[in-house]
Short mmCIF file of C-alpha atoms in Angstrom, two decimals:
data_model
loop_
_atom_site.label_atom_id
_atom_site.label_comp_id
_atom_site.label_asym_id
_atom_site.label_seq_id
_atom_site.Cartn_x
_atom_site.Cartn_y
_atom_site.Cartn_z
CA MET A 1 78.17 72.21 99.25
CA GLU A 2 81.89 72.33 99.79
CA GLN A 3 83.36 70.31 102.66
CA ILE A 4 85.99 72.44 104.37
CA ALA A 5 86.95 70.21 107.33
CA SER A 6 86.42 66.70 108.68
CA PHE A 7 87.42 65.29 112.07
CA ARG A 8 86.95 61.83 113.55
CA ALA A 9 85.31 62.12 116.96
CA PHE A 10 83.94 59.41 119.29
CA GLY A 11 83.52 56.98 116.42
CA GLY A 12 81.61 59.48 114.29
CA TRP A 13 82.52 62.47 112.16
CA HIS A 14 82.49 66.19 112.79
CA LYS A 15 82.32 67.93 109.42
CA ARG A 16 82.20 71.57 108.32
CA PHE A 17 80.62 72.75 105.06
CA ARG A 18 80.25 75.93 103.07
CA HIS A 19 77.35 76.54 100.71
CA HIS A 20 75.47 79.35 99.01
CA SER A 21 72.34 80.32 100.91
CA THR A 22 69.28 81.49 99.02
CA SER A 23 67.93 82.93 102.29
CA THR A 24 70.86 85.24 103.05
CA GLY A 25 72.21 85.59 99.52
CA THR A 26 75.68 84.81 100.86
CA SER A 27 78.02 81.94 101.49
CA MET A 28 77.12 80.26 104.80
CA THR A 29 79.11 77.85 106.94
CA PHE A 30 77.68 75.12 109.13
CA ALA A 31 79.00 72.09 110.98
CA ILE A 32 77.38 68.72 111.54
CA TYR A 33 78.32 65.91 113.89
CA LEU A 34 77.32 62.52 112.48
CA PRO A 35 77.40 59.79 115.15
CA PRO A 36 78.88 56.34 114.46
CA GLN A 37 75.44 54.88 113.77
CA CYS A 38 75.50 56.71 110.43
CA ASP A 39 78.56 54.72 109.37
CA GLN A 40 76.51 51.60 110.06
CA GLY A 41 73.78 52.65 107.64
CA ALA A 42 71.31 54.13 110.14
CA LYS A 43 69.37 57.33 109.80
CA VAL A 44 69.50 59.40 112.98
CA ASP A 45 67.45 62.18 114.56
CA VAL A 46 68.79 65.75 114.50
CA LEU A 47 69.42 68.38 117.17
CA TYR A 48 69.94 71.92 115.88
CA TRP A 49 72.27 74.02 118.05
CA LEU A 50 72.16 77.83 117.86
CA SER A 51 75.08 79.76 119.33
CA GLY A 52 75.22 83.17 120.96
CA LEU A 53 76.64 86.61 120.26
CA THR A 54 80.06 86.73 118.54
CA CYS A 55 80.12 82.96 117.97
CA THR A 56 80.60 80.97 114.78
CA ASP A 57 79.72 77.32 114.16
CA ASP A 58 83.00 76.40 115.83
CA ASN A 59 82.54 77.58 119.44
CA PHE A 60 80.08 74.92 120.53
CA ALA A 61 81.89 72.22 118.56
CA THR A 62 85.21 72.77 120.31
CA LYS A 63 84.10 73.83 123.81
CA ALA A 64 80.89 72.06 124.81
CA GLY A 65 82.04 68.43 124.63
CA ALA A 66 78.74 67.33 123.14
CA GLN A 67 80.00 64.79 120.61
CA ARG A 68 80.62 62.00 123.13
CA MET A 69 77.02 61.91 124.32
CA ALA A 70 75.65 62.47 120.81
CA ALA A 71 77.59 59.40 119.71
CA GLU A 72 76.19 57.36 122.59
CA LEU A 73 72.62 58.47 121.94
CA GLY A 74 72.83 58.30 118.16
CA ILE A 75 71.90 61.93 117.49
CA ALA A 76 73.28 64.24 114.80
CA ILE A 77 74.02 67.82 115.85
CA VAL A 78 73.81 70.64 113.30
CA MET A 79 75.62 73.89 114.17
CA PRO A 80 75.01 76.89 111.88
CA ASP A 81 76.83 80.19 112.00
CA THR A 82 75.17 83.06 113.88
CA SER A 83 74.85 85.46 110.93
CA PRO A 84 75.75 85.99 107.29
CA ARG A 85 79.34 87.15 106.80
CA GLY A 86 81.47 88.76 104.14
CA THR A 87 82.67 92.10 102.85
CA GLU A 88 79.31 92.68 101.15
CA VAL A 89 77.37 92.05 104.37
CA ALA A 90 76.41 94.99 106.60
CA ASP A 91 78.23 95.12 109.93
CA ASP A 92 78.62 97.26 113.03
CA ASP A 93 81.52 98.07 115.32
CA SER A 94 79.67 96.76 118.39
CA TYR A 95 79.69 93.07 119.26
CA ASP A 96 75.91 92.84 119.68
CA LEU A 97 74.85 93.98 116.21
CA GLY A 98 75.80 92.90 112.72
CA GLN A 99 78.05 89.98 111.84
CA GLY A 100 78.01 87.42 114.64
CA ALA A 101 74.75 88.87 115.97
CA GLY A 102 71.97 87.86 113.57
CA PHE A 103 69.38 87.20 116.32
CA TYR A 104 67.79 84.49 114.14
CA LEU A 105 65.26 86.87 112.58
CA ASN A 106 64.43 88.21 109.13
CA ALA A 107 65.52 91.85 109.02
CA THR A 108 63.22 94.35 107.30
CA GLN A 109 65.31 97.52 107.61
CA ALA A 110 68.21 98.77 105.49
CA PRO A 111 71.05 97.92 105.32
CA TRP A 112 70.33 94.67 107.18
CA ALA A 113 67.39 93.38 105.12
CA ALA A 114 69.59 92.47 102.16
CA HIS A 115 71.25 89.52 103.94
CA TYR A 116 70.09 89.14 107.55
CA ARG A 117 67.44 86.46 107.06
CA MET A 118 68.60 83.96 109.65
CA TYR A 119 65.08 82.91 110.59
CA ASP A 120 64.42 81.60 107.09
CA TYR A 121 67.87 80.05 106.98
CA VAL A 122 67.60 78.14 110.27
CA ALA A 123 63.90 77.29 110.19
CA GLU A 124 63.56 76.37 106.51
CA GLU A 125 66.62 76.29 104.27
CA LEU A 126 69.14 74.52 106.48
CA PRO A 127 66.83 71.67 107.62
CA ALA A 128 65.83 71.04 104.01
CA LEU A 129 69.51 70.82 103.03
CA ILE A 130 70.40 68.56 105.97
CA GLU A 131 67.51 66.20 105.29
CA ARG A 132 68.40 66.03 101.61
CA GLU A 133 72.15 65.51 101.94
CA PHE A 134 72.72 63.52 105.15
CA PRO A 135 71.49 60.23 106.67
CA VAL A 136 68.95 61.78 109.06
CA THR A 137 65.27 61.33 109.86
CA LEU A 138 62.67 64.09 109.74
CA ARG A 139 62.61 64.21 113.55
CA ARG A 140 64.13 67.45 114.83
CA SER A 141 64.86 69.12 118.13
CA ILE A 142 66.47 72.49 118.87
CA CYS A 143 68.71 74.01 121.53
CA GLY A 144 70.88 77.10 121.99
CA HIS A 145 72.75 79.50 124.24
CA SER A 146 72.03 83.16 125.03
CA MET A 147 71.10 84.79 121.69
CA GLY A 148 70.93 81.23 120.36
CA GLY A 149 68.70 80.23 123.26
CA HIS A 150 66.36 83.02 122.18
CA GLY A 151 66.54 81.64 118.64
CA ALA A 152 65.87 78.06 119.67
CA LEU A 153 62.84 78.86 121.82
CA MET A 154 61.43 81.36 119.34
CA ILE A 155 61.81 79.14 116.28
CA ALA A 156 60.27 76.15 118.07
CA LEU A 157 57.33 78.23 119.29
CA ARG A 158 56.72 79.67 115.83
CA ASN A 159 56.70 76.24 114.21
CA PRO A 160 54.29 74.04 116.18
CA GLY A 161 54.80 70.34 115.64
CA ARG A 162 58.10 70.74 113.80
CA TYR A 163 60.37 70.15 116.82
CA ALA A 164 60.08 67.41 119.41
CA ALA A 165 61.38 69.71 122.16
CA ALA A 166 63.34 72.89 122.76
CA SER A 167 65.97 73.70 125.36
CA ALA A 168 68.30 76.57 126.13
CA PHE A 169 71.22 77.71 128.23
CA ALA A 170 70.79 81.26 129.58
CA PRO A 171 68.39 82.33 126.81
CA ILE A 172 67.27 85.88 126.11
CA CYS A 173 63.67 85.04 126.96
CA GLN A 174 62.03 88.44 126.41
CA PRO A 175 64.18 90.32 123.89
CA THR A 176 61.58 93.07 123.48
CA THR A 177 62.42 94.27 127.02
CA SER A 178 66.15 93.48 127.17
CA PRO A 179 68.88 95.93 126.08
CA TRP A 180 70.40 93.40 123.66
CA GLY A 181 67.05 92.67 122.06
CA GLN A 182 65.87 96.25 121.91
CA LYS A 183 69.07 97.37 120.18
CA ALA A 184 68.98 94.55 117.64
CA PHE A 185 65.23 94.68 117.00
CA THR A 186 65.28 98.45 116.46
CA ALA A 187 68.06 98.10 113.91
CA TYR A 188 66.78 94.99 112.15
CA LEU A 189 62.99 95.46 112.41
CA GLY A 190 62.44 99.19 112.90
CA ASP A 191 60.56 101.23 115.48
CA ASP A 192 57.17 99.51 115.16
CA ARG A 193 57.32 97.29 118.22
CA THR A 194 54.31 95.25 117.20
CA THR A 195 56.58 93.61 114.61
CA TRP A 196 59.00 92.63 117.36
CA GLN A 197 56.48 90.30 118.99
CA ASP A 198 56.93 87.67 116.27
CA TYR A 199 60.45 87.10 117.65
CA ASP A 200 59.72 87.31 121.39
CA SER A 201 59.41 83.91 123.09
CA CYS A 202 57.34 85.24 126.00
CA HIS A 203 54.77 86.73 123.62
CA LEU A 204 54.77 83.62 121.44
CA LEU A 205 54.32 81.32 124.41
CA GLN A 206 51.45 83.41 125.73
CA HIS A 207 49.55 82.79 122.49
CA ALA A 208 50.83 79.36 121.42
CA GLN A 209 48.33 76.57 120.81
CA HIS A 210 50.72 73.63 120.59
CA ALA A 211 52.63 72.73 123.74
CA LEU A 212 56.13 71.31 123.50
CA PRO A 213 58.54 70.32 126.27
CA LEU A 214 60.95 73.05 127.35
CA LEU A 215 64.16 72.80 129.41
CA ILE A 216 66.10 75.89 130.48
CA ASP A 217 69.33 75.97 132.46
CA GLN A 218 70.40 79.29 133.92
CA GLY A 219 73.58 80.06 135.85
CA GLU A 220 72.87 81.80 139.14
CA GLN A 221 76.07 83.87 138.85
CA ASP A 222 75.37 84.96 135.26
CA ASN A 223 76.01 88.71 135.07
CA PHE A 224 73.40 89.05 132.33
CA LEU A 225 70.59 87.35 134.26
CA PRO A 226 68.80 90.37 135.79
CA THR A 227 68.72 92.70 132.78
CA GLN A 228 69.10 90.61 129.62
CA LEU A 229 67.77 87.09 130.14
CA LYS A 230 64.64 87.00 132.37
CA PRO A 231 63.90 83.25 132.26
CA GLN A 232 61.48 83.42 135.17
CA ILE A 233 59.04 85.47 133.09
CA LEU A 234 58.92 82.70 130.49
CA ALA A 235 58.61 80.03 133.17
CA ASP A 236 55.72 81.88 134.82
CA ILE A 237 53.85 82.10 131.51
CA ALA A 238 54.43 78.42 130.81
CA GLN A 239 53.29 77.35 134.25
CA ALA A 240 50.18 79.53 134.05
CA ARG A 241 49.27 77.83 130.79
CA GLY A 242 50.10 74.34 132.00
CA TRP A 243 53.03 73.91 129.64
CA PRO A 244 55.73 71.29 130.30
CA ILE A 245 58.68 73.46 131.34
CA THR A 246 61.70 72.88 133.56
CA LEU A 247 63.73 75.91 134.66
CA ARG A 248 66.88 75.03 136.60
CA VAL A 249 68.89 77.81 138.21
CA GLN A 250 72.37 76.37 138.72
CA PRO A 251 74.25 77.74 141.78
CA GLY A 252 77.70 79.18 141.08
CA TYR A 253 77.54 78.96 137.27
CA ASP A 254 77.98 81.90 134.92
CA HIS A 255 77.31 82.56 131.21
CA SER A 256 80.33 80.70 129.84
CA TYR A 257 80.98 77.47 127.98
CA TYR A 258 82.10 75.93 131.29
CA PHE A 259 78.42 76.18 132.21
CA ILE A 260 77.28 74.67 128.92
CA ALA A 261 79.79 71.81 129.12
CA SER A 262 78.63 71.01 132.65
CA PHE A 263 75.01 70.37 131.63
CA ILE A 264 75.05 69.54 127.92
CA GLU A 265 74.64 65.83 128.67
CA ASP A 266 71.35 66.55 130.44
CA HIS A 267 70.10 68.49 127.42
CA LEU A 268 71.09 65.80 124.96
CA ARG A 269 69.33 63.16 127.03
CA PHE A 270 66.28 65.42 127.27
CA HIS A 271 66.14 65.75 123.49
CA ALA A 272 66.80 62.05 122.92
CA HIS A 273 63.84 61.22 125.15
CA TRP A 274 61.40 63.49 123.35
CA LEU A 275 62.70 62.55 119.89
CA GLY A 276 62.02 58.98 120.93
CA GLU A 277 58.51 59.92 121.97
CA VAL A 278 57.90 61.38 118.51
CA ALA A 279 59.26 58.22 116.88
CA GLU A 280 57.00 56.00 118.96
CA GLY A 281 53.97 58.27 118.57
#
């Protein structure tokens, strides 16, 4: 790993690193916020944050205002990039495909399959690196926004018992029926839609055997709500199966980081609670 930036924040440290990823076959960048408890010799629990379309590791770090509450609660936050990047990495002119739009899956179709293996990177490689190199426990939680909300819910549902809880802001809940998801899944996974179901949170929740707590915040004035996001479908499935889910539709809020910053404290407290339950259990 190469440290490329370090900033003091709320008594802790926000650091950015670059490393070679065996999953993507490229250089990857991630950020980590280490709360002040780490300076005092403690190991802390970890929240993984997955960002949305066009974002890097830096958007959440500079816009969400999460470090203050993470410092208070004693939680590390890990923020990976949203895709592999570089001149050797396939790309597209549109914002919703290619670099900045990895959709947290393992691509199987050319030219994407060579590097777009973000599922392996986020679910396996990055946690192993974090737990090896930083003062953290093995207790994990996961959260994200939009495309990253899709990633957070999907990865948690595919890995029962690995995460204490999952939460999301305006997630793409059923990508197999949304324009964003259909475009990306066709390119990355091909035309066989049965392969898409492995990355669709609604399908995964319908068949999941291990319940985990879910929190979703959705802005009522989000322009993408009717066609792209569809959180009510996920909530209906969860409720029908007796899953612990909270869906909050927030009046007047849109899809922006103003929305995320307004409710990030609630999400951090939610994760702290369930990480604590894991520790006690």
